[in-house]
Amino acid sequence: MKWGTFFCLALLLLYLRLYLLSRLELSGVRPDLFIIMLVYLAAHADTMSAFIANWFLGMLQDIFSGGPGVFFTLFFCLMSLVVSRFQAGFFQENYWTRLVFVFLCAFQCNFLYGLWITYLYPECYLQALSLKVLLGTLYTTALAPICFYGFGWLALIAPPKV
Amino acid sequence: MSGVQSYNGRRRTMYVRAGHKQLIMKRYQKLLCGWMILASLLFPLLGQQFNLLRLSFLSPLRSVSAYVNATTTDQTTELRLLRGKLALAYSQILDLRKQVDALSGFRRKFAQHPKVIPAKIILRRESSNFRQMVLINRGSRDGIATGFAVAFGDALVGVIKQAGEWVSWVSLITDPAVKLKTLLVSAQDGTCYAKGIVVGTGDAKSCWLKFISCNHRVRAGDLLLTTEFGDIGPQGLVIGEVLPSVELNYGMFHGAKIRPLVDLDQLNVVLVVVK
């Protein structure tokens, strides 16, 4: 049941990101709802469940991106382990530290992907790329409170223990 | 006394067993994590097969978009149903009209070109913010292959980047992965006066024109056309026009910023030009 809810929610977030949020773009940038879900899962589920769930999220994002490789899968797995390690004593109950983690994760994801794109295609317009990294990070962080409220309200998102 | 001892013994055994089980579970969890990361790392090694596998996951989108177009969601009253159907028919007419415009625009200029395949955009943006790619509802089963030009009317929109069986990714001309050989045509007298390379910037509204010899002066409003020496489609598709005021200078070459002639965000229908 809980895994089922998680899969439905993941697909819903994917649909929101790919179709609906395209209408709320800021300079061609949409918020990354999966990053918010990553932090929420890592904070509320046990390490293993969060890892599997985030692997799935990363894979989903990689399938729907036209870029090469499995960047998002690896990033989501790694960040899931990092956030899970910090979550117990550091920010389990603290709302603001969770937001800080969303900001850090979103920034790292955008920055590393931007770096990778620049490495693959050196002709990139760096000014536009930097703007996208910054705007993407801030937009994702700005949406995080609403998403956390929504996830908390559902209260079913955390997958069961493996 | 012996009963208490045996009770304690049983409890200790139980704890030891539970601890042992936890240790085994942890070891299995670590193994599973390792395998998942290793599997993720191995996927890209499959190369083209990996891309085809990813695209096969996206194939259902083709039928979903057809289903969404064919039905209406609201069936509470007949009036609503009819209104929905009317709106749907109207949007289909608009799509078809755009398709006809695109085809006739293309045919006016390239009457002798053997084959074009009309396609519909089913995913306007890919999941990251950094690439400019769209997914179309045609694949290798329709005769599409990697490297084909994608046009709207007589304007170049992009290039097929990955062709799956049912769907394909198109790199728009603004995508950083796109590099096109081009001819510069004067807006005043229509003569070709220089060659260059168009490079996508990742910005949705502009590209760079690079490697123009310093002997030639680029003017704002001049058009860029595809060349016969390029790797894609027919010669003469319009790529874009030179924007004023932004100019690059590097050594023997210089360049300029250009903008695509078509608004790439508003496209619904495109033509795939078969080589």
Short mmCIF file of C-alpha atoms in Angstrom, two decimals:
data_model
loop_
_atom_site.label_atom_id
_atom_site.label_comp_id
_atom_site.label_asym_id
_atom_site.label_seq_id
_atom_site.Cartn_x
_atom_site.Cartn_y
_atom_site.Cartn_z
CA MET A 1 0.00 0.00 0.00
CA LYS A 2 2.68 2.47 0.99
CA TRP A 3 4.94 1.55 -1.87
CA GLY A 4 1.91 1.83 -4.13
CA THR A 5 1.24 5.34 -2.83
CA PHE A 6 4.87 6.24 -3.38
CA PHE A 7 4.84 5.04 -7.01
CA CYS A 8 1.57 6.91 -7.73
CA LEU A 9 2.97 10.07 -6.16
CA ALA A 10 6.24 9.75 -8.08
CA LEU A 11 4.34 9.47 -11.36
CA LEU A 12 2.12 12.39 -10.37
CA LEU A 13 5.18 14.55 -9.63
CA LEU A 14 6.70 13.52 -12.94
CA TYR A 15 3.53 14.52 -14.75
CA LEU A 16 3.46 17.85 -12.90
CA ARG A 17 7.08 18.52 -13.79
CA LEU A 18 6.86 17.56 -17.44
CA TYR A 19 3.49 19.00 -18.36
CA LEU A 20 1.90 21.37 -15.84
CA LEU A 21 4.97 23.15 -14.48
CA SER A 22 6.04 23.97 -18.06
CA ARG A 23 3.42 26.70 -17.83
CA LEU A 24 5.00 28.14 -14.68
CA GLU A 25 8.52 28.39 -16.05
CA LEU A 26 10.79 31.24 -14.99
CA SER A 27 13.24 31.96 -17.84
CA GLY A 28 12.88 28.38 -19.05
CA VAL A 29 13.44 26.90 -15.58
CA ARG A 30 11.06 24.58 -13.76
CA PRO A 31 11.31 23.51 -10.10
CA ASP A 32 12.66 20.01 -9.45
CA LEU A 33 10.01 18.29 -7.35
CA PHE A 34 11.99 15.06 -7.18
CA ILE A 35 14.74 16.77 -5.17
CA ILE A 36 12.16 17.81 -2.57
CA MET A 37 10.86 14.25 -2.49
CA LEU A 38 14.41 12.95 -2.13
CA VAL A 39 14.98 15.00 1.04
CA TYR A 40 11.55 14.13 2.43
CA LEU A 41 12.06 10.41 1.87
CA ALA A 42 15.57 10.43 3.28
CA ALA A 43 14.31 12.27 6.36
CA HIS A 44 11.29 10.08 7.03
CA ALA A 45 12.06 6.58 5.81
CA ASP A 46 14.83 4.24 6.90
CA THR A 47 18.07 4.32 4.93
CA MET A 48 17.38 1.28 2.77
CA SER A 49 13.81 2.16 1.81
CA ALA A 50 14.84 5.73 1.03
CA PHE A 51 17.73 4.45 -1.07
CA ILE A 52 15.51 2.17 -3.16
CA ALA A 53 12.83 4.86 -3.55
CA ASN A 54 15.40 7.46 -4.58
CA TRP A 55 17.04 5.06 -7.01
CA PHE A 56 13.64 4.70 -8.64
CA LEU A 57 13.16 8.50 -8.72
CA GLY A 58 16.58 9.00 -10.29
CA MET A 59 15.93 6.31 -12.88
CA LEU A 60 12.58 7.89 -13.74
CA GLN A 61 14.25 11.26 -14.23
CA ASP A 62 16.97 9.69 -16.41
CA ILE A 63 14.43 7.91 -18.60
CA PHE A 64 12.61 11.16 -19.25
CA SER A 65 15.76 13.11 -20.01
CA GLY A 66 17.30 13.05 -23.45
CA GLY A 67 20.81 13.40 -22.08
CA PRO A 68 23.37 10.63 -21.98
CA GLY A 69 24.14 8.37 -19.02
CA VAL A 70 22.57 7.82 -15.63
CA PHE A 71 23.54 11.04 -13.88
CA PHE A 72 20.32 11.44 -11.93
CA THR A 73 20.22 7.81 -10.73
CA LEU A 74 23.70 8.05 -9.28
CA PHE A 75 23.13 11.51 -7.82
CA PHE A 76 19.85 10.51 -6.16
CA CYS A 77 21.40 7.33 -4.69
CA LEU A 78 24.38 9.23 -3.32
CA MET A 79 22.33 12.09 -1.89
CA SER A 80 19.88 9.64 -0.35
CA LEU A 81 22.72 8.00 1.59
CA VAL A 82 24.20 11.36 2.61
CA VAL A 83 20.90 12.86 3.76
CA SER A 84 19.89 9.65 5.57
CA ARG A 85 23.19 9.66 7.46
CA PHE A 86 22.68 13.24 8.61
CA GLN A 87 18.96 13.06 9.26
CA ALA A 88 18.82 11.19 12.58
CA GLY A 89 20.57 13.65 14.86
CA PHE A 90 20.63 16.70 12.68
CA PHE A 91 17.38 17.71 11.11
CA GLN A 92 14.69 15.10 11.70
CA GLU A 93 12.27 17.52 13.32
CA ASN A 94 13.69 20.83 12.19
CA TYR A 95 11.83 22.41 9.34
CA TRP A 96 14.48 24.97 8.41
CA THR A 97 17.39 22.56 8.24
CA ARG A 98 15.28 20.43 5.92
CA LEU A 99 14.85 23.47 3.68
CA VAL A 100 18.59 24.08 3.79
CA PHE A 101 19.12 20.49 2.65
CA VAL A 102 16.68 20.97 -0.23
CA PHE A 103 18.63 24.07 -1.23
CA LEU A 104 21.97 22.26 -1.03
CA CYS A 105 20.71 19.18 -2.92
CA ALA A 106 19.06 21.29 -5.65
CA PHE A 107 22.17 23.42 -6.02
CA GLN A 108 24.47 20.41 -6.22
CA CYS A 109 22.22 18.63 -8.71
CA ASN A 110 21.92 21.68 -10.99
CA PHE A 111 25.57 22.62 -10.64
CA LEU A 112 26.93 19.14 -11.34
CA TYR A 113 24.56 18.57 -14.28
CA GLY A 114 25.45 21.99 -15.66
CA LEU A 115 29.14 21.15 -15.25
CA TRP A 116 28.63 17.86 -17.06
CA ILE A 117 26.77 19.56 -19.91
CA THR A 118 29.56 22.15 -20.17
CA TYR A 119 32.13 19.36 -20.30
CA LEU A 120 30.21 17.50 -23.02
CA TYR A 121 29.28 20.59 -25.03
CA PRO A 122 31.85 23.35 -24.38
CA GLU A 123 29.96 25.78 -26.62
CA CYS A 124 27.29 26.25 -23.94
CA TYR A 125 26.31 29.79 -23.09
CA LEU A 126 27.75 29.98 -19.57
CA GLN A 127 25.73 33.02 -18.55
CA ALA A 128 22.44 31.26 -19.36
CA LEU A 129 23.69 28.08 -17.68
CA SER A 130 24.65 29.86 -14.44
CA LEU A 131 21.31 31.63 -14.37
CA LYS A 132 19.54 28.30 -14.76
CA VAL A 133 21.54 26.75 -11.91
CA LEU A 134 20.72 29.64 -9.57
CA LEU A 135 17.10 30.04 -10.62
CA GLY A 136 16.46 26.28 -10.55
CA THR A 137 17.85 26.04 -7.03
CA LEU A 138 15.85 28.97 -5.67
CA TYR A 139 12.64 27.94 -7.42
CA THR A 140 12.90 24.39 -6.03
CA THR A 141 13.60 25.67 -2.52
CA ALA A 142 10.71 28.12 -2.73
CA LEU A 143 8.30 25.29 -3.57
CA ALA A 144 9.66 22.97 -0.86
CA PRO A 145 7.39 24.18 2.01
CA ILE A 146 4.25 23.58 -0.05
CA CYS A 147 5.47 20.14 -1.09
CA PHE A 148 6.48 19.21 2.47
CA TYR A 149 3.04 20.26 3.66
CA GLY A 150 1.45 18.13 0.91
CA PHE A 151 3.62 15.11 1.66
CA GLY A 152 3.00 15.47 5.38
CA TRP A 153 -0.71 15.72 4.77
CA LEU A 154 -0.68 12.56 2.74
CA ALA A 155 1.45 10.97 5.49
CA LEU A 156 1.57 7.78 3.47
CA ILE A 157 4.51 8.53 1.31
CA ALA A 158 7.20 6.91 3.50
CA PRO A 159 7.78 3.43 2.14
CA PRO A 160 7.60 0.52 4.59
CA LYS A 161 10.76 -0.90 6.07
CA VAL A 162 12.53 -3.45 3.93
CA MET B 1 16.88 -21.72 40.10
CA SER B 2 17.57 -23.81 37.03
CA GLY B 3 14.26 -22.53 35.57
CA VAL B 4 15.45 -18.90 35.96
CA GLN B 5 18.79 -19.81 34.41
CA SER B 6 17.16 -21.52 31.46
CA TYR B 7 14.83 -18.48 31.05
CA ASN B 8 17.84 -16.11 31.01
CA GLY B 9 19.62 -18.43 28.62
CA ARG B 10 16.67 -18.47 26.26
CA ARG B 11 16.45 -14.68 26.40
CA ARG B 12 20.17 -14.32 25.71
CA THR B 13 19.92 -16.73 22.77
CA MET B 14 16.95 -14.73 21.48
CA TYR B 15 18.92 -11.46 21.69
CA VAL B 16 21.96 -13.03 20.03
CA ARG B 17 19.76 -14.39 17.24
CA ALA B 18 18.05 -11.01 16.77
CA GLY B 19 21.42 -9.24 16.68
CA HIS B 20 22.74 -11.81 14.24
CA LYS B 21 19.67 -11.37 12.04
CA GLN B 22 20.14 -7.59 12.08
CA LEU B 23 23.78 -7.99 11.10
CA ILE B 24 22.83 -10.25 8.21
CA MET B 25 20.09 -7.83 7.14
CA LYS B 26 22.57 -4.93 7.21
CA ARG B 27 25.05 -6.92 5.17
CA TYR B 28 22.35 -7.76 2.60
CA GLN B 29 21.25 -4.13 2.51
CA LYS B 30 24.79 -2.98 1.80
CA LEU B 31 25.13 -5.64 -0.89
CA LEU B 32 21.86 -4.54 -2.47
CA CYS B 33 22.96 -0.87 -2.41
CA GLY B 34 26.23 -1.83 -4.05
CA TRP B 35 24.53 -3.89 -6.75
CA MET B 36 22.06 -1.10 -7.53
CA ILE B 37 24.85 1.46 -7.94
CA LEU B 38 26.90 -1.00 -10.00
CA ALA B 39 23.90 -1.77 -12.22
CA SER B 40 23.31 1.99 -12.70
CA LEU B 41 26.94 2.45 -13.69
CA LEU B 42 26.77 -0.45 -16.15
CA PHE B 43 23.66 0.84 -17.97
CA PRO B 44 25.53 3.48 -20.05
CA LEU B 45 27.97 0.79 -21.19
CA LEU B 46 25.14 -0.70 -23.22
CA GLY B 47 25.50 2.37 -25.47
CA GLN B 48 22.85 2.59 -28.16
CA GLN B 49 20.93 -0.33 -26.61
CA PHE B 50 20.55 1.70 -23.41
CA ASN B 51 19.07 4.64 -25.32
CA LEU B 52 16.67 2.31 -27.15
CA LEU B 53 15.66 0.77 -23.83
CA ARG B 54 14.98 4.23 -22.37
CA LEU B 55 12.97 5.21 -25.42
CA SER B 56 10.92 2.02 -25.23
CA PHE B 57 9.83 3.16 -21.75
CA LEU B 58 8.55 6.37 -23.35
CA SER B 59 6.59 4.58 -26.11
CA PRO B 60 3.34 4.42 -24.11
CA LEU B 61 3.25 8.23 -24.25
CA ARG B 62 2.38 7.93 -27.95
CA SER B 63 -0.81 5.98 -27.28
CA VAL B 64 -1.63 8.03 -24.16
CA SER B 65 -1.49 11.27 -26.14
CA ALA B 66 -3.66 9.69 -28.86
CA TYR B 67 -6.16 8.58 -26.18
CA VAL B 68 -6.23 12.00 -24.54
CA ASN B 69 -6.91 13.56 -27.92
CA ALA B 70 -9.63 11.06 -28.76
CA THR B 71 -11.74 11.33 -25.60
CA THR B 72 -13.01 14.04 -23.32
CA THR B 73 -12.60 13.85 -19.58
CA ASP B 74 -15.82 15.50 -18.58
CA GLN B 75 -18.98 13.56 -19.37
CA THR B 76 -21.35 14.84 -16.73
CA THR B 77 -23.80 16.47 -19.11
CA GLU B 78 -24.41 16.17 -22.79
CA LEU B 79 -23.79 19.86 -23.27
CA ARG B 80 -20.41 19.65 -21.65
CA LEU B 81 -19.64 16.60 -23.73
CA LEU B 82 -20.56 18.35 -26.94
CA ARG B 83 -18.62 21.46 -25.97
CA GLY B 84 -15.62 19.31 -25.19
CA LYS B 85 -15.92 17.51 -28.50
CA LEU B 86 -16.26 20.80 -30.34
CA ALA B 87 -13.18 22.22 -28.62
CA LEU B 88 -11.30 19.02 -29.36
CA ALA B 89 -12.34 19.07 -33.01
CA TYR B 90 -11.34 22.73 -33.21
CA SER B 91 -7.92 22.04 -31.72
CA GLN B 92 -7.50 19.11 -34.12
CA ILE B 93 -8.41 21.39 -37.02
CA LEU B 94 -5.84 23.92 -35.80
CA ASP B 95 -3.21 21.18 -35.54
CA LEU B 96 -4.05 19.92 -39.01
CA ARG B 97 -3.99 23.44 -40.41
CA LYS B 98 -0.55 23.99 -38.89
CA GLN B 99 0.52 20.68 -40.38
CA VAL B 100 -0.80 21.72 -43.79
CA ASP B 101 0.90 25.12 -43.50
CA ALA B 102 4.16 23.47 -42.54
CA LEU B 103 3.89 20.95 -45.37
CA SER B 104 2.89 23.49 -48.00
CA GLY B 105 5.63 25.88 -46.82
CA PHE B 106 8.13 23.08 -47.14
CA ARG B 107 6.77 21.88 -50.50
CA ARG B 108 6.83 25.39 -51.98
CA LYS B 109 10.56 25.49 -51.44
CA PHE B 110 11.51 21.82 -51.77
CA ALA B 111 9.07 20.42 -54.34
CA GLN B 112 11.52 17.79 -55.52
CA HIS B 113 12.42 16.46 -52.06
CA PRO B 114 11.18 12.88 -51.87
CA LYS B 115 9.75 12.37 -48.42
CA VAL B 116 8.76 14.17 -45.26
CA ILE B 117 7.00 12.67 -42.27
CA PRO B 118 4.63 14.86 -40.21
CA ALA B 119 5.05 14.29 -36.48
CA LYS B 120 3.43 15.58 -33.34
CA ILE B 121 5.31 16.81 -30.28
CA ILE B 122 4.20 14.69 -27.32
CA LEU B 123 6.67 15.96 -24.71
CA ARG B 124 7.65 19.60 -24.98
CA ARG B 125 10.57 19.53 -22.55
CA GLU B 126 12.81 16.82 -21.20
CA SER B 127 13.18 16.37 -17.46
CA SER B 128 16.26 18.55 -16.91
CA ASN B 129 16.33 22.33 -17.33
CA PHE B 130 19.55 22.39 -19.33
CA ARG B 131 18.72 20.70 -22.61
CA GLN B 132 16.40 21.86 -25.37
CA MET B 133 14.84 18.62 -26.54
CA VAL B 134 11.33 17.49 -27.51
CA LEU B 135 9.83 14.04 -27.93
CA ILE B 136 7.90 13.30 -31.14
CA ASN B 137 5.43 10.50 -31.84
CA ARG B 138 7.38 8.93 -34.71
CA GLY B 139 10.17 6.39 -34.56
CA SER B 140 12.19 3.96 -36.61
CA ARG B 141 9.00 2.05 -37.55
CA ASP B 142 7.89 5.18 -39.41
CA GLY B 143 11.23 5.39 -41.21
CA ILE B 144 12.96 7.87 -38.91
CA ALA B 145 16.66 7.57 -38.09
CA THR B 146 19.22 9.54 -36.09
CA GLY B 147 20.52 12.66 -37.86
CA PHE B 148 17.39 13.51 -39.88
CA ALA B 149 16.47 17.19 -40.06
CA VAL B 150 13.27 18.37 -38.38
CA ALA B 151 11.56 21.36 -39.97
CA PHE B 152 8.50 23.56 -39.70
CA GLY B 153 7.60 25.06 -43.06
CA ASP B 154 10.91 26.07 -44.61
CA ALA B 155 12.58 26.66 -41.22
CA LEU B 156 14.87 24.18 -39.51
CA VAL B 157 13.70 23.29 -36.02
CA GLY B 158 16.17 20.62 -34.93
CA VAL B 159 17.79 17.27 -35.57
CA ILE B 160 16.74 13.73 -34.59
CA LYS B 161 19.04 12.83 -31.70
CA GLN B 162 17.77 9.40 -30.70
CA ALA B 163 15.27 7.35 -32.71
CA GLY B 164 13.36 4.69 -30.81
CA GLU B 165 10.91 2.25 -32.28
CA TRP B 166 7.83 4.41 -31.70
CA VAL B 167 9.11 7.76 -30.44
CA SER B 168 12.20 9.92 -31.00
CA TRP B 169 14.07 12.68 -29.20
CA VAL B 170 14.66 15.83 -31.24
CA SER B 171 17.50 18.17 -30.31
CA LEU B 172 16.23 21.67 -31.08
CA ILE B 173 18.66 24.04 -32.76
CA THR B 174 19.09 25.81 -29.42
CA ASP B 175 20.29 22.60 -27.71
CA PRO B 176 24.01 22.64 -26.78
CA ALA B 177 24.51 19.29 -28.56
CA VAL B 178 23.63 20.78 -31.97
CA LYS B 179 26.32 22.01 -34.37
CA LEU B 180 25.30 22.92 -37.94
CA LYS B 181 27.21 24.12 -40.96
CA THR B 182 25.54 27.19 -42.36
CA LEU B 183 25.58 29.75 -45.15
CA LEU B 184 25.03 33.44 -44.47
CA VAL B 185 22.66 35.19 -46.83
CA SER B 186 22.44 38.95 -47.07
CA ALA B 187 19.01 40.33 -46.22
CA GLN B 188 19.56 43.20 -48.70
CA ASP B 189 20.46 41.45 -51.97
CA GLY B 190 19.97 37.75 -51.17
CA THR B 191 23.54 36.69 -51.93
CA CYS B 192 25.44 34.06 -49.95
CA TYR B 193 28.56 35.74 -48.63
CA ALA B 194 30.05 33.58 -45.85
CA LYS B 195 30.11 30.18 -44.19
CA GLY B 196 29.93 29.50 -40.49
CA ILE B 197 28.80 27.11 -37.80
CA VAL B 198 25.64 27.45 -35.71
CA VAL B 199 25.95 26.17 -32.16
CA GLY B 200 23.14 25.76 -29.63
CA THR B 201 23.62 27.62 -26.37
CA GLY B 202 21.11 25.90 -24.11
CA ASP B 203 19.15 29.15 -24.03
CA ALA B 204 15.69 28.66 -25.57
CA LYS B 205 15.69 31.88 -27.53
CA SER B 206 19.13 32.08 -29.14
CA CYS B 207 22.14 30.31 -30.68
CA TRP B 208 25.70 31.34 -31.53
CA LEU B 209 26.97 31.78 -35.05
CA LYS B 210 30.70 31.05 -34.99
CA PHE B 211 33.76 30.73 -37.22
CA ILE B 212 32.90 33.50 -39.68
CA SER B 213 36.05 34.72 -41.40
CA CYS B 214 37.16 38.21 -40.39
CA ASN B 215 37.01 39.21 -44.06
CA HIS B 216 33.21 39.15 -43.90
CA ARG B 217 31.09 41.56 -41.95
CA VAL B 218 27.95 40.08 -40.40
CA ARG B 219 24.90 42.36 -40.47
CA ALA B 220 21.84 42.16 -38.25
CA GLY B 221 18.85 40.63 -40.04
CA ASP B 222 20.91 38.43 -42.37
CA LEU B 223 19.56 34.90 -42.74
CA LEU B 224 21.31 31.59 -42.11
CA LEU B 225 20.60 28.60 -44.35
CA THR B 226 21.59 24.93 -44.17
CA THR B 227 24.29 23.94 -46.67
CA GLU B 228 24.63 21.00 -49.00
CA PHE B 229 27.80 20.03 -47.14
CA GLY B 230 26.02 19.68 -43.80
CA ASP B 231 25.16 16.29 -42.36
CA ILE B 232 21.45 16.93 -42.31
CA GLY B 233 18.60 17.25 -44.80
CA PRO B 234 18.23 19.49 -47.83
CA GLN B 235 20.12 22.68 -48.58
CA GLY B 236 18.28 25.95 -48.01
CA LEU B 237 16.32 25.39 -44.80
CA VAL B 238 16.30 28.64 -42.83
CA ILE B 239 18.01 28.28 -39.43
CA GLY B 240 17.55 31.80 -38.09
CA GLU B 241 18.49 35.45 -38.39
CA VAL B 242 21.38 37.45 -36.99
CA LEU B 243 20.55 39.55 -33.95
CA PRO B 244 21.87 43.08 -33.67
CA SER B 245 24.57 44.27 -31.28
CA VAL B 246 25.98 41.00 -29.91
CA GLU B 247 29.21 40.09 -31.67
CA LEU B 248 32.02 37.69 -30.74
CA ASN B 249 35.62 38.24 -31.75
CA TYR B 250 38.31 35.58 -31.46
CA GLY B 251 41.47 35.66 -33.56
CA MET B 252 40.92 35.09 -37.26
CA PHE B 253 37.21 34.50 -36.78
CA HIS B 254 34.25 36.30 -35.42
CA GLY B 255 30.66 35.41 -34.67
CA ALA B 256 27.26 36.71 -33.66
CA LYS B 257 24.17 35.81 -31.72
CA ILE B 258 21.21 34.55 -33.77
CA ARG B 259 17.60 33.76 -33.06
CA PRO B 260 15.52 30.93 -34.57
CA LEU B 261 12.87 32.04 -37.06
CA VAL B 262 10.21 29.82 -35.47
CA ASP B 263 9.04 30.19 -31.87
CA LEU B 264 10.19 26.77 -30.67
CA ASP B 265 8.00 26.90 -27.54
CA GLN B 266 4.82 27.17 -29.58
CA LEU B 267 5.38 24.21 -31.90
CA ASN B 268 2.88 21.34 -31.91
CA VAL B 269 3.55 19.75 -35.25
CA VAL B 270 6.85 19.32 -37.13
CA LEU B 271 8.08 17.66 -40.31
CA VAL B 272 10.86 15.09 -40.28
CA VAL B 273 12.84 15.36 -43.51
CA VAL B 274 13.94 11.91 -44.63
CA LYS B 275 17.43 11.90 -46.14
#
